[in-house]
PDB file of C-alpha atoms in Angstrom:
ATOM      1  CA  MET A   1      -1.433  50.725  14.660  1.00 47.00           C
ATOM      2  CA  THR A   2      -0.033  47.237  14.328  1.00 50.00           C
ATOM      3  CA  GLN A   3      -1.627  45.115  11.641  1.00 53.00           C
ATOM      4  CA  ASN A   4      -2.079  41.424  12.332  1.00 54.00           C
ATOM      5  CA  VAL A   5      -0.496  39.309   9.665  1.00 49.00           C
ATOM      6  CA  THR A   6      -1.906  35.805   9.232  1.00 50.00           C
ATOM      7  CA  GLU A   7       0.854  33.348   8.490  1.00 53.00           C
ATOM      8  CA  PRO A   8       0.114  30.767   5.820  1.00 60.00           C
ATOM      9  CA  GLN A   9      -1.158  27.535   7.309  1.00 72.00           C
ATOM     10  CA  ILE A  10       1.184  24.590   6.862  1.00 88.00           C
ATOM     11  CA  LYS A  11      -0.653  21.508   5.694  1.00 95.00           C
ATOM     12  CA  PRO A  12      -0.014  18.089   7.231  1.00 98.00           C
ATOM     13  CA  LEU A  13       2.395  15.911   5.243  1.00 98.00           C
ATOM     14  CA  ALA A  14       1.639  12.444   3.864  1.00 98.00           C
ATOM     15  CA  LEU A  15       3.719   9.834   2.040  1.00 98.00           C
ATOM     16  CA  VAL A  16       2.295   7.440  -0.563  1.00 98.00           C
ATOM     17  CA  THR A  17       4.312   4.681  -2.247  1.00 98.00           C
ATOM     18  CA  GLY A  18       3.363   3.001  -5.507  1.00 97.00           C
ATOM     19  CA  ALA A  19       1.606   6.239  -6.437  1.00 97.00           C
ATOM     20  CA  SER A  20       2.095   6.502 -10.206  1.00 96.00           C
ATOM     21  CA  SER A  21      -1.141   4.599 -10.912  1.00 95.00           C
ATOM     22  CA  GLY A  22      -3.845   2.414  -9.416  1.00 96.00           C
ATOM     23  CA  ILE A  23      -4.642   2.391  -5.700  1.00 97.00           C
ATOM     24  CA  GLY A  24      -1.562   4.439  -4.795  1.00 97.00           C
ATOM     25  CA  PHE A  25      -2.445   7.234  -7.212  1.00 97.00           C
ATOM     26  CA  GLU A  26      -6.007   7.325  -5.887  1.00 97.00           C
ATOM     27  CA  LEU A  27      -4.773   7.350  -2.282  1.00 98.00           C
ATOM     28  CA  ALA A  28      -2.509  10.293  -3.053  1.00 98.00           C
ATOM     29  CA  LYS A  29      -5.512  12.113  -4.541  1.00 98.00           C
ATOM     30  CA  GLN A  30      -7.487  11.393  -1.369  1.00 98.00           C
ATOM     31  CA  PHE A  31      -4.780  12.959   0.780  1.00 98.00           C
ATOM     32  CA  ALA A  32      -4.482  15.986  -1.503  1.00 98.00           C
ATOM     33  CA  GLU A  33      -8.243  16.514  -1.597  1.00 97.00           C
ATOM     34  CA  HIS A  34      -8.418  16.326   2.203  1.00 97.00           C
ATOM     35  CA  GLY A  35      -5.839  19.024   2.891  1.00 96.00           C
ATOM     36  CA  TYR A  36      -2.514  17.188   2.883  1.00 98.00           C
ATOM     37  CA  ASP A  37       0.704  17.893   1.049  1.00 98.00           C
ATOM     38  CA  VAL A  38       2.049  14.642  -0.373  1.00 98.00           C
ATOM     39  CA  VAL A  39       5.343  12.943  -1.124  1.00 98.00           C
ATOM     40  CA  VAL A  40       4.621  10.402  -3.855  1.00 98.00           C
ATOM     41  CA  ASN A  41       6.890   7.562  -4.908  1.00 98.00           C
ATOM     42  CA  ALA A  42       7.167   5.010  -7.687  1.00 97.00           C
ATOM     43  CA  GLU A  43      10.011   3.374  -9.566  1.00 96.00           C
ATOM     44  CA  ASP A  44       8.785   4.537 -12.979  1.00 96.00           C
ATOM     45  CA  ALA A  45       8.895   7.951 -14.624  1.00 95.00           C
ATOM     46  CA  GLY A  46       5.090   8.062 -14.553  1.00 96.00           C
ATOM     47  CA  ILE A  47       5.353   9.442 -11.028  1.00 98.00           C
ATOM     48  CA  GLN A  48       6.150  12.853 -12.499  1.00 97.00           C
ATOM     49  CA  LYS A  49       2.875  12.998 -14.461  1.00 97.00           C
ATOM     50  CA  ALA A  50       0.969  11.587 -11.497  1.00 97.00           C
ATOM     51  CA  ALA A  51       2.356  14.356  -9.276  1.00 97.00           C
ATOM     52  CA  MET A  52       1.191  17.030 -11.708  1.00 97.00           C
ATOM     53  CA  LEU A  53      -2.321  15.567 -11.780  1.00 97.00           C
ATOM     54  CA  ILE A  54      -2.502  15.353  -7.991  1.00 97.00           C
ATOM     55  CA  GLN A  55      -1.360  18.977  -7.664  1.00 95.00           C
ATOM     56  CA  ALA A  56      -4.645  20.023  -9.251  1.00 91.00           C
ATOM     57  CA  SER A  57      -6.210  19.668  -5.801  1.00 88.00           C
ATOM     58  CA  GLY A  58      -4.036  22.508  -4.528  1.00 91.00           C
ATOM     59  CA  ALA A  59      -1.551  20.352  -2.652  1.00 95.00           C
ATOM     60  CA  GLN A  60       2.217  20.583  -2.711  1.00 96.00           C
ATOM     61  CA  VAL A  61       3.282  17.288  -4.274  1.00 98.00           C
ATOM     62  CA  VAL A  62       6.878  16.071  -4.185  1.00 98.00           C
ATOM     63  CA  PRO A  63       7.592  13.194  -6.611  1.00 98.00           C
ATOM     64  CA  VAL A  64      10.417  10.805  -5.758  1.00 98.00           C
ATOM     65  CA  GLN A  65      11.347   8.265  -8.423  1.00 98.00           C
ATOM     66  CA  ALA A  66      13.107   5.505  -6.503  1.00 98.00           C
ATOM     67  CA  ASP A  67      13.169   1.702  -6.708  1.00 97.00           C
ATOM     68  CA  LEU A  68      12.074   0.428  -3.304  1.00 98.00           C
ATOM     69  CA  ARG A  69      13.318  -3.059  -4.138  1.00 97.00           C
ATOM     70  CA  THR A  70      16.751  -1.735  -3.200  1.00 97.00           C
ATOM     71  CA  GLU A  71      18.102  -0.510   0.121  1.00 97.00           C
ATOM     72  CA  GLN A  72      19.326   2.602  -1.705  1.00 98.00           C
ATOM     73  CA  GLY A  73      15.835   3.320  -3.031  1.00 98.00           C
ATOM     74  CA  VAL A  74      14.270   3.122   0.425  1.00 98.00           C
ATOM     75  CA  ALA A  75      16.989   5.425   1.803  1.00 98.00           C
ATOM     76  CA  GLN A  76      16.513   7.864  -1.087  1.00 98.00           C
ATOM     77  CA  LEU A  77      12.778   8.113  -0.435  1.00 98.00           C
ATOM     78  CA  TRP A  78      13.111   8.532   3.315  1.00 98.00           C
ATOM     79  CA  GLU A  79      15.812  11.164   2.905  1.00 98.00           C
ATOM     80  CA  ALA A  80      13.464  13.105   0.595  1.00 98.00           C
ATOM     81  CA  VAL A  81      10.752  13.025   3.263  1.00 98.00           C
ATOM     82  CA  GLN A  82      13.152  14.127   5.996  1.00 97.00           C
ATOM     83  CA  ALA A  83      14.607  16.898   3.806  1.00 97.00           C
ATOM     84  CA  LEU A  84      11.263  18.713   3.937  1.00 97.00           C
ATOM     85  CA  GLY A  85      11.815  19.328   7.645  1.00 96.00           C
ATOM     86  CA  ARG A  86       8.177  18.609   8.478  1.00 97.00           C
ATOM     87  CA  PRO A  87       6.575  15.924  10.631  1.00 97.00           C
ATOM     88  CA  LEU A  88       5.136  13.017   8.678  1.00 98.00           C
ATOM     89  CA  GLU A  89       1.510  12.859   9.746  1.00 98.00           C
ATOM     90  CA  ALA A  90       0.388  10.020   7.480  1.00 98.00           C
ATOM     91  CA  ALA A  91       1.896   7.301   5.317  1.00 98.00           C
ATOM     92  CA  ALA A  92       0.282   4.903   2.853  1.00 98.00           C
ATOM     93  CA  LEU A  93       2.658   2.016   2.209  1.00 98.00           C
ATOM     94  CA  ASN A  94       1.129   0.720  -0.966  1.00 98.00           C
ATOM     95  CA  ALA A  95       3.939  -0.327  -3.346  1.00 97.00           C
ATOM     96  CA  GLY A  96       3.678  -3.951  -4.371  1.00 95.00           C
ATOM     97  CA  VAL A  97       3.939  -6.366  -7.269  1.00 94.00           C
ATOM     98  CA  GLY A  98       2.895  -9.925  -8.074  1.00 92.00           C
ATOM     99  CA  GLN A  99       3.685 -12.695 -10.536  1.00 91.00           C
ATOM    100  CA  SER A 100       1.752 -15.549 -12.081  1.00 90.00           C
ATOM    101  CA  GLY A 101       3.091 -19.086 -12.179  1.00 93.00           C
ATOM    102  CA  ALA A 102       3.865 -22.171 -10.147  1.00 94.00           C
ATOM    103  CA  PHE A 103       6.700 -21.724  -7.666  1.00 96.00           C
ATOM    104  CA  VAL A 104       8.821 -24.380  -9.380  1.00 97.00           C
ATOM    105  CA  ASP A 105       8.544 -22.527 -12.702  1.00 96.00           C
ATOM    106  CA  THR A 106       9.168 -18.907 -11.727  1.00 96.00           C
ATOM    107  CA  ASP A 107      12.643 -17.375 -11.774  1.00 97.00           C
ATOM    108  CA  TRP A 108      14.189 -16.908  -8.359  1.00 97.00           C
ATOM    109  CA  ALA A 109      15.253 -13.388  -9.307  1.00 97.00           C
ATOM    110  CA  ASP A 110      11.589 -12.503  -9.882  1.00 96.00           C
ATOM    111  CA  ASP A 111      10.523 -14.166  -6.619  1.00 97.00           C
ATOM    112  CA  LEU A 112      13.191 -12.211  -4.755  1.00 97.00           C
ATOM    113  CA  SER A 113      12.095  -8.970  -6.407  1.00 97.00           C
ATOM    114  CA  ILE A 114       8.557  -9.476  -5.092  1.00 97.00           C
ATOM    115  CA  MET A 115       9.844 -10.151  -1.585  1.00 98.00           C
ATOM    116  CA  GLN A 116      12.161  -7.140  -1.653  1.00 98.00           C
ATOM    117  CA  LEU A 117       9.347  -4.778  -2.646  1.00 98.00           C
ATOM    118  CA  ASN A 118       6.330  -6.250  -0.883  1.00 98.00           C
ATOM    119  CA  ILE A 119       8.047  -7.368   2.324  1.00 98.00           C
ATOM    120  CA  VAL A 120      11.399  -5.678   2.887  1.00 98.00           C
ATOM    121  CA  SER A 121      10.571  -2.157   1.708  1.00 98.00           C
ATOM    122  CA  THR A 122       7.198  -2.191   3.470  1.00 98.00           C
ATOM    123  CA  ALA A 123       8.760  -3.317   6.748  1.00 98.00           C
ATOM    124  CA  ALA A 124      11.610  -0.811   6.424  1.00 98.00           C
ATOM    125  CA  LEU A 125       9.347   2.168   5.755  1.00 98.00           C
ATOM    126  CA  LEU A 126       6.898   1.036   8.425  1.00 98.00           C
ATOM    127  CA  LYS A 127       9.706   1.020  10.976  1.00 98.00           C
ATOM    128  CA  LEU A 128      11.084   4.402   9.859  1.00 98.00           C
ATOM    129  CA  ALA A 129       7.637   6.009   9.968  1.00 98.00           C
ATOM    130  CA  LEU A 130       6.747   4.446  13.314  1.00 98.00           C
ATOM    131  CA  VAL A 131       9.957   5.610  14.979  1.00 98.00           C
ATOM    132  CA  GLU A 132       9.290   9.154  13.806  1.00 97.00           C
ATOM    133  CA  MET A 133       5.587   9.115  14.684  1.00 98.00           C
ATOM    134  CA  THR A 134       5.797   7.421  18.068  1.00 98.00           C
ATOM    135  CA  ALA A 135       8.451   9.926  19.155  1.00 97.00           C
ATOM    136  CA  ARG A 136       5.798  12.628  18.633  1.00 97.00           C
ATOM    137  CA  ASN A 137       2.888  10.351  19.618  1.00 98.00           C
ATOM    138  CA  SER A 138       1.064  11.421  16.467  1.00 98.00           C
ATOM    139  CA  GLY A 139       0.517   9.877  13.056  1.00 98.00           C
ATOM    140  CA  ARG A 140      -1.417   7.415  10.918  1.00 98.00           C
ATOM    141  CA  ILE A 141      -0.161   4.609   8.678  1.00 98.00           C
ATOM    142  CA  LEU A 142      -2.107   2.686   6.050  1.00 98.00           C
ATOM    143  CA  VAL A 143      -0.548  -0.576   4.881  1.00 98.00           C
ATOM    144  CA  THR A 144      -1.889  -2.136   1.687  1.00 97.00           C
ATOM    145  CA  SER A 145      -2.299  -5.824   2.405  1.00 96.00           C
ATOM    146  CA  SER A 146      -4.772  -7.975   0.467  1.00 94.00           C
ATOM    147  CA  ILE A 147      -7.421 -10.605   0.986  1.00 92.00           C
ATOM    148  CA  ALA A 148      -4.750 -12.775  -0.656  1.00 91.00           C
ATOM    149  CA  SER A 149      -3.014 -12.661   2.742  1.00 94.00           C
ATOM    150  CA  THR A 150      -5.721 -14.958   4.113  1.00 90.00           C
ATOM    151  CA  MET A 151      -5.237 -17.836   1.662  1.00 88.00           C
ATOM    152  CA  PRO A 152      -2.454 -20.028   0.230  1.00 85.00           C
ATOM    153  CA  GLY A 153      -1.744 -18.652  -3.237  1.00 86.00           C
ATOM    154  CA  ALA A 154      -1.447 -21.575  -5.605  1.00 89.00           C
ATOM    155  CA  TYR A 155      -0.026 -20.205  -8.901  1.00 92.00           C
ATOM    156  CA  GLN A 156       0.717 -16.934  -7.139  1.00 93.00           C
ATOM    157  CA  PRO A 157       2.608 -18.315  -4.136  1.00 95.00           C
ATOM    158  CA  VAL A 158       5.200 -15.661  -3.374  1.00 96.00           C
ATOM    159  CA  TYR A 159       2.751 -12.773  -3.719  1.00 95.00           C
ATOM    160  CA  ASN A 160       0.210 -14.286  -1.326  1.00 95.00           C
ATOM    161  CA  ALA A 161       2.933 -15.244   1.122  1.00 96.00           C
ATOM    162  CA  SER A 162       4.332 -11.702   0.988  1.00 97.00           C
ATOM    163  CA  LYS A 163       0.925 -10.269   1.825  1.00 97.00           C
ATOM    164  CA  SER A 164       0.551 -12.767   4.680  1.00 97.00           C
ATOM    165  CA  PHE A 165       3.802 -11.376   6.094  1.00 98.00           C
ATOM    166  CA  VAL A 166       2.555  -7.805   5.699  1.00 98.00           C
ATOM    167  CA  GLN A 167      -0.774  -8.594   7.358  1.00 97.00           C
ATOM    168  CA  SER A 168       0.866 -10.423  10.273  1.00 98.00           C
ATOM    169  CA  LEU A 169       3.391  -7.625  10.805  1.00 98.00           C
ATOM    170  CA  THR A 170       0.647  -4.991  10.734  1.00 98.00           C
ATOM    171  CA  GLU A 171      -1.472  -6.818  13.294  1.00 98.00           C
ATOM    172  CA  ALA A 172       1.533  -7.354  15.570  1.00 98.00           C
ATOM    173  CA  VAL A 173       2.420  -3.657  15.442  1.00 98.00           C
ATOM    174  CA  GLN A 174      -1.189  -2.744  16.206  1.00 98.00           C
ATOM    175  CA  ALA A 175      -1.029  -4.871  19.373  1.00 98.00           C
ATOM    176  CA  GLU A 176       2.261  -3.277  20.427  1.00 98.00           C
ATOM    177  CA  LEU A 177       0.941   0.253  19.916  1.00 98.00           C
ATOM    178  CA  ALA A 178      -2.154  -0.591  21.955  1.00 97.00           C
ATOM    179  CA  ASP A 179       0.078  -1.937  24.728  1.00 96.00           C
ATOM    180  CA  LYS A 180       1.882   1.415  24.822  1.00 95.00           C
ATOM    181  CA  ASP A 181      -1.420   3.338  24.691  1.00 96.00           C
ATOM    182  CA  SER A 182       0.007   5.150  21.663  1.00 97.00           C
ATOM    183  CA  ALA A 183      -1.985   7.700  19.671  1.00 98.00           C
ATOM    184  CA  VAL A 184      -0.334   6.415  16.481  1.00 98.00           C
ATOM    185  CA  THR A 185      -2.606   4.167  14.422  1.00 98.00           C
ATOM    186  CA  VAL A 186      -1.876   1.526  11.801  1.00 98.00           C
ATOM    187  CA  THR A 187      -4.612   0.376   9.421  1.00 98.00           C
ATOM    188  CA  SER A 188      -4.568  -2.590   7.054  1.00 98.00           C
ATOM    189  CA  LEU A 189      -6.184  -2.078   3.645  1.00 97.00           C
ATOM    190  CA  MET A 190      -7.301  -5.445   2.246  1.00 95.00           C
ATOM    191  CA  PRO A 191      -8.556  -5.199  -1.338  1.00 94.00           C
ATOM    192  CA  GLY A 192      -9.540  -8.042  -3.594  1.00 87.00           C
ATOM    193  CA  PRO A 193      -9.080  -7.884  -7.376  1.00 87.00           C
ATOM    194  CA  VAL A 194      -8.796  -4.229  -8.408  1.00 88.00           C
ATOM    195  CA  ASP A 195      -8.954  -2.721 -11.894  1.00 82.00           C
ATOM    196  CA  THR A 196      -5.295  -1.643 -12.191  1.00 83.00           C
ATOM    197  CA  ASP A 197      -2.280  -2.665 -14.267  1.00 79.00           C
ATOM    198  CA  PHE A 198      -1.363  -5.197 -11.551  1.00 81.00           C
ATOM    199  CA  PHE A 199      -2.750  -8.124 -13.557  1.00 73.00           C
ATOM    200  CA  ASP A 200      -0.927  -7.148 -16.724  1.00 76.00           C
ATOM    201  CA  ARG A 201       2.383  -6.677 -14.899  1.00 79.00           C
ATOM    202  CA  ALA A 202       1.941  -9.956 -13.016  1.00 76.00           C
ATOM    203  CA  GLY A 203       1.052 -11.962 -16.132  1.00 77.00           C
ATOM    204  CA  LEU A 204      -2.364 -12.802 -14.708  1.00 75.00           C
ATOM    205  CA  GLU A 205      -4.518 -11.671 -17.600  1.00 74.00           C
ATOM    206  CA  ASP A 206      -4.975 -15.261 -18.870  1.00 74.00           C
ATOM    207  CA  THR A 207      -6.568 -16.404 -15.611  1.00 76.00           C
ATOM    208  CA  SER A 208     -10.086 -16.471 -14.190  1.00 69.00           C
ATOM    209  CA  MET A 209      -8.973 -13.897 -11.647  1.00 69.00           C
ATOM    210  CA  GLY A 210      -7.549 -11.607 -14.299  1.00 73.00           C
ATOM    211  CA  GLN A 211     -10.649 -11.862 -16.478  1.00 74.00           C
ATOM    212  CA  GLY A 212     -13.168 -11.629 -13.649  1.00 77.00           C
ATOM    213  CA  PRO A 213     -14.910  -8.603 -12.104  1.00 78.00           C
ATOM    214  CA  LYS A 214     -12.739  -6.063 -10.309  1.00 80.00           C
ATOM    215  CA  ASP A 215     -13.285  -3.189  -7.931  1.00 87.00           C
ATOM    216  CA  GLY A 216     -12.406   0.370  -8.918  1.00 93.00           C
ATOM    217  CA  ALA A 217      -9.150   1.722  -7.516  1.00 94.00           C
ATOM    218  CA  ASP A 218     -10.886   4.966  -6.566  1.00 95.00           C
ATOM    219  CA  ALA A 219     -13.477   3.161  -4.430  1.00 95.00           C
ATOM    220  CA  VAL A 220     -10.804   1.050  -2.731  1.00 96.00           C
ATOM    221  CA  ALA A 221      -8.730   4.135  -1.976  1.00 97.00           C
ATOM    222  CA  ALA A 222     -11.715   6.062  -0.650  1.00 97.00           C
ATOM    223  CA  GLN A 223     -12.605   3.261   1.767  1.00 96.00           C
ATOM    224  CA  GLY A 224      -8.963   2.893   2.778  1.00 97.00           C
ATOM    225  CA  PHE A 225      -8.589   6.608   3.455  1.00 98.00           C
ATOM    226  CA  GLU A 226     -11.796   6.691   5.483  1.00 97.00           C
ATOM    227  CA  ALA A 227     -10.616   3.743   7.579  1.00 97.00           C
ATOM    228  CA  LEU A 228      -7.217   5.379   8.076  1.00 98.00           C
ATOM    229  CA  MET A 229      -8.782   8.617   9.282  1.00 98.00           C
ATOM    230  CA  GLY A 230     -11.067   6.651  11.578  1.00 97.00           C
ATOM    231  CA  GLY A 231      -8.174   4.769  13.133  1.00 97.00           C
ATOM    232  CA  GLU A 232      -9.657   1.413  12.145  1.00 97.00           C
ATOM    233  CA  ARG A 233      -7.548  -1.734  12.374  1.00 97.00           C
ATOM    234  CA  LYS A 234      -8.461  -3.011   8.911  1.00 96.00           C
ATOM    235  CA  VAL A 235     -10.848  -2.530   6.032  1.00 95.00           C
ATOM    236  CA  VAL A 236     -11.784  -5.038   3.334  1.00 93.00           C
ATOM    237  CA  ALA A 237     -12.440  -2.985   0.185  1.00 80.00           C
ATOM    238  CA  ALA A 238     -14.384  -2.235  -1.790  1.00 64.00           C
ATOM    239  CA  SER A 239     -17.367  -4.289  -3.056  1.00 68.00           C
ATOM    240  CA  LEU A 240     -19.728  -6.626  -1.238  1.00 72.00           C
ATOM    241  CA  ALA A 241     -18.320  -9.498  -3.313  1.00 69.00           C
ATOM    242  CA  THR A 242     -14.817  -8.804  -1.996  1.00 69.00           C
ATOM    243  CA  LYS A 243     -16.084  -8.546   1.571  1.00 66.00           C
ATOM    244  CA  ALA A 244     -17.940 -11.854   1.152  1.00 65.00           C
ATOM    245  CA  GLN A 245     -14.792 -13.513  -0.205  1.00 68.00           C
ATOM    246  CA  ALA A 246     -12.817 -12.302   2.793  1.00 64.00           C
ATOM    247  CA  ALA A 247     -15.498 -13.566   5.171  1.00 67.00           C
ATOM    248  CA  ALA A 248     -15.444 -17.001   3.524  1.00 64.00           C
ATOM    249  CA  ALA A 249     -11.663 -17.113   3.782  1.00 65.00           C
ATOM    250  CA  GLY A 250     -12.019 -16.705   7.531  1.00 69.00           C
ATOM    251  CA  VAL A 251     -13.855 -20.007   7.928  1.00 63.00           C
ATOM    252  CA  LEU A 252     -12.703 -22.282   5.094  1.00 62.00           C
ATOM    253  CA  PRO A 253      -9.827 -24.763   5.641  1.00 65.00           C
ATOM    254  CA  ASP A 254      -6.498 -23.790   4.057  1.00 69.00           C
ATOM    255  CA  SER A 255      -6.651 -26.788   1.711  1.00 68.00           C
ATOM    256  CA  VAL A 256      -9.982 -25.599   0.316  1.00 67.00           C
ATOM    257  CA  LYS A 257      -8.757 -22.016  -0.031  1.00 58.00           C
ATOM    258  CA  ALA A 258      -5.656 -23.219  -1.890  1.00 66.00           C
ATOM    259  CA  ALA A 259      -7.826 -25.266  -4.261  1.00 69.00           C
ATOM    260  CA  VAL A 260     -10.115 -22.298  -4.935  1.00 63.00           C
ATOM    261  CA  HIS A 261      -7.159 -19.996  -5.518  1.00 71.00           C
ATOM    262  CA  LYS A 262      -5.670 -22.519  -7.947  1.00 64.00           C
ATOM    263  CA  VAL A 263      -8.790 -22.345 -10.079  1.00 62.00           C
ATOM    264  CA  MET A 264      -8.714 -18.554 -10.043  1.00 64.00           C
ATOM    265  CA  ALA A 265      -4.994 -18.032 -10.661  1.00 74.00           C
ATOM    266  CA  LYS A 266      -3.927 -20.933 -12.909  1.00 75.00           C
ATOM    267  CA  PRO A 267      -3.194 -19.790 -16.480  1.00 80.00           C
ATOM    268  CA  GLN A 268      -5.799 -21.028 -18.926  1.00 77.00           C
ATOM    269  CA  ASP A 269      -3.429 -21.833 -21.820  1.00 67.00           C
TER     270      ASP A 269
END
């Protein structure tokens, strides 16, 4: 008598960048808790500890420490994904960084670093993931934008401009996928201020924005994951205050939004 042997079920695979802490870490946990194996990336060694914590949900977690500000780092990460020999069913392109200060005062090297990470690496990984997914006509991508994308960022100019690029690119890709009647979806996650180490790293702690109320990274990630799974075009996360700020940004003139942002982001000393 032949005995039926049930082969182990292979979980879908997801990729999360900027996953050592904050929104990225919480997004990786969401994937793991919802039955995905996850490739997690960050430039810092903290990605190893993050991977161990995420594994507690029973997922296979592959940490890749790579600096996405470089072409080599992007290639290293993508090669690690491809080496698993499994289709990439979901990607959360979340890595990003900001910096406080007037454009005339910031170092160009720092400005360029923001653009390389927020713009170039996001666009590169978006293209790589889309080529792979559209060939199979299956997959979901979440791109972390920001409500900052909707307003001129006085005293945070390069960051806001980088998020405007990301938001515009995401919306353009959404239109192209719809034109092709593709099953692949791209969702924009648009948080406001979030309680992460972003403000410390960006030098924004001595600002009204840095000292003001912030949403929890777990709540933002949960809303982002839900929107991704629902195939939504965008989600403003997470609190009502953030949603109200985004709604106001949709109707206020750019000059007014720039003035408001100046008050929020200008250093107090």
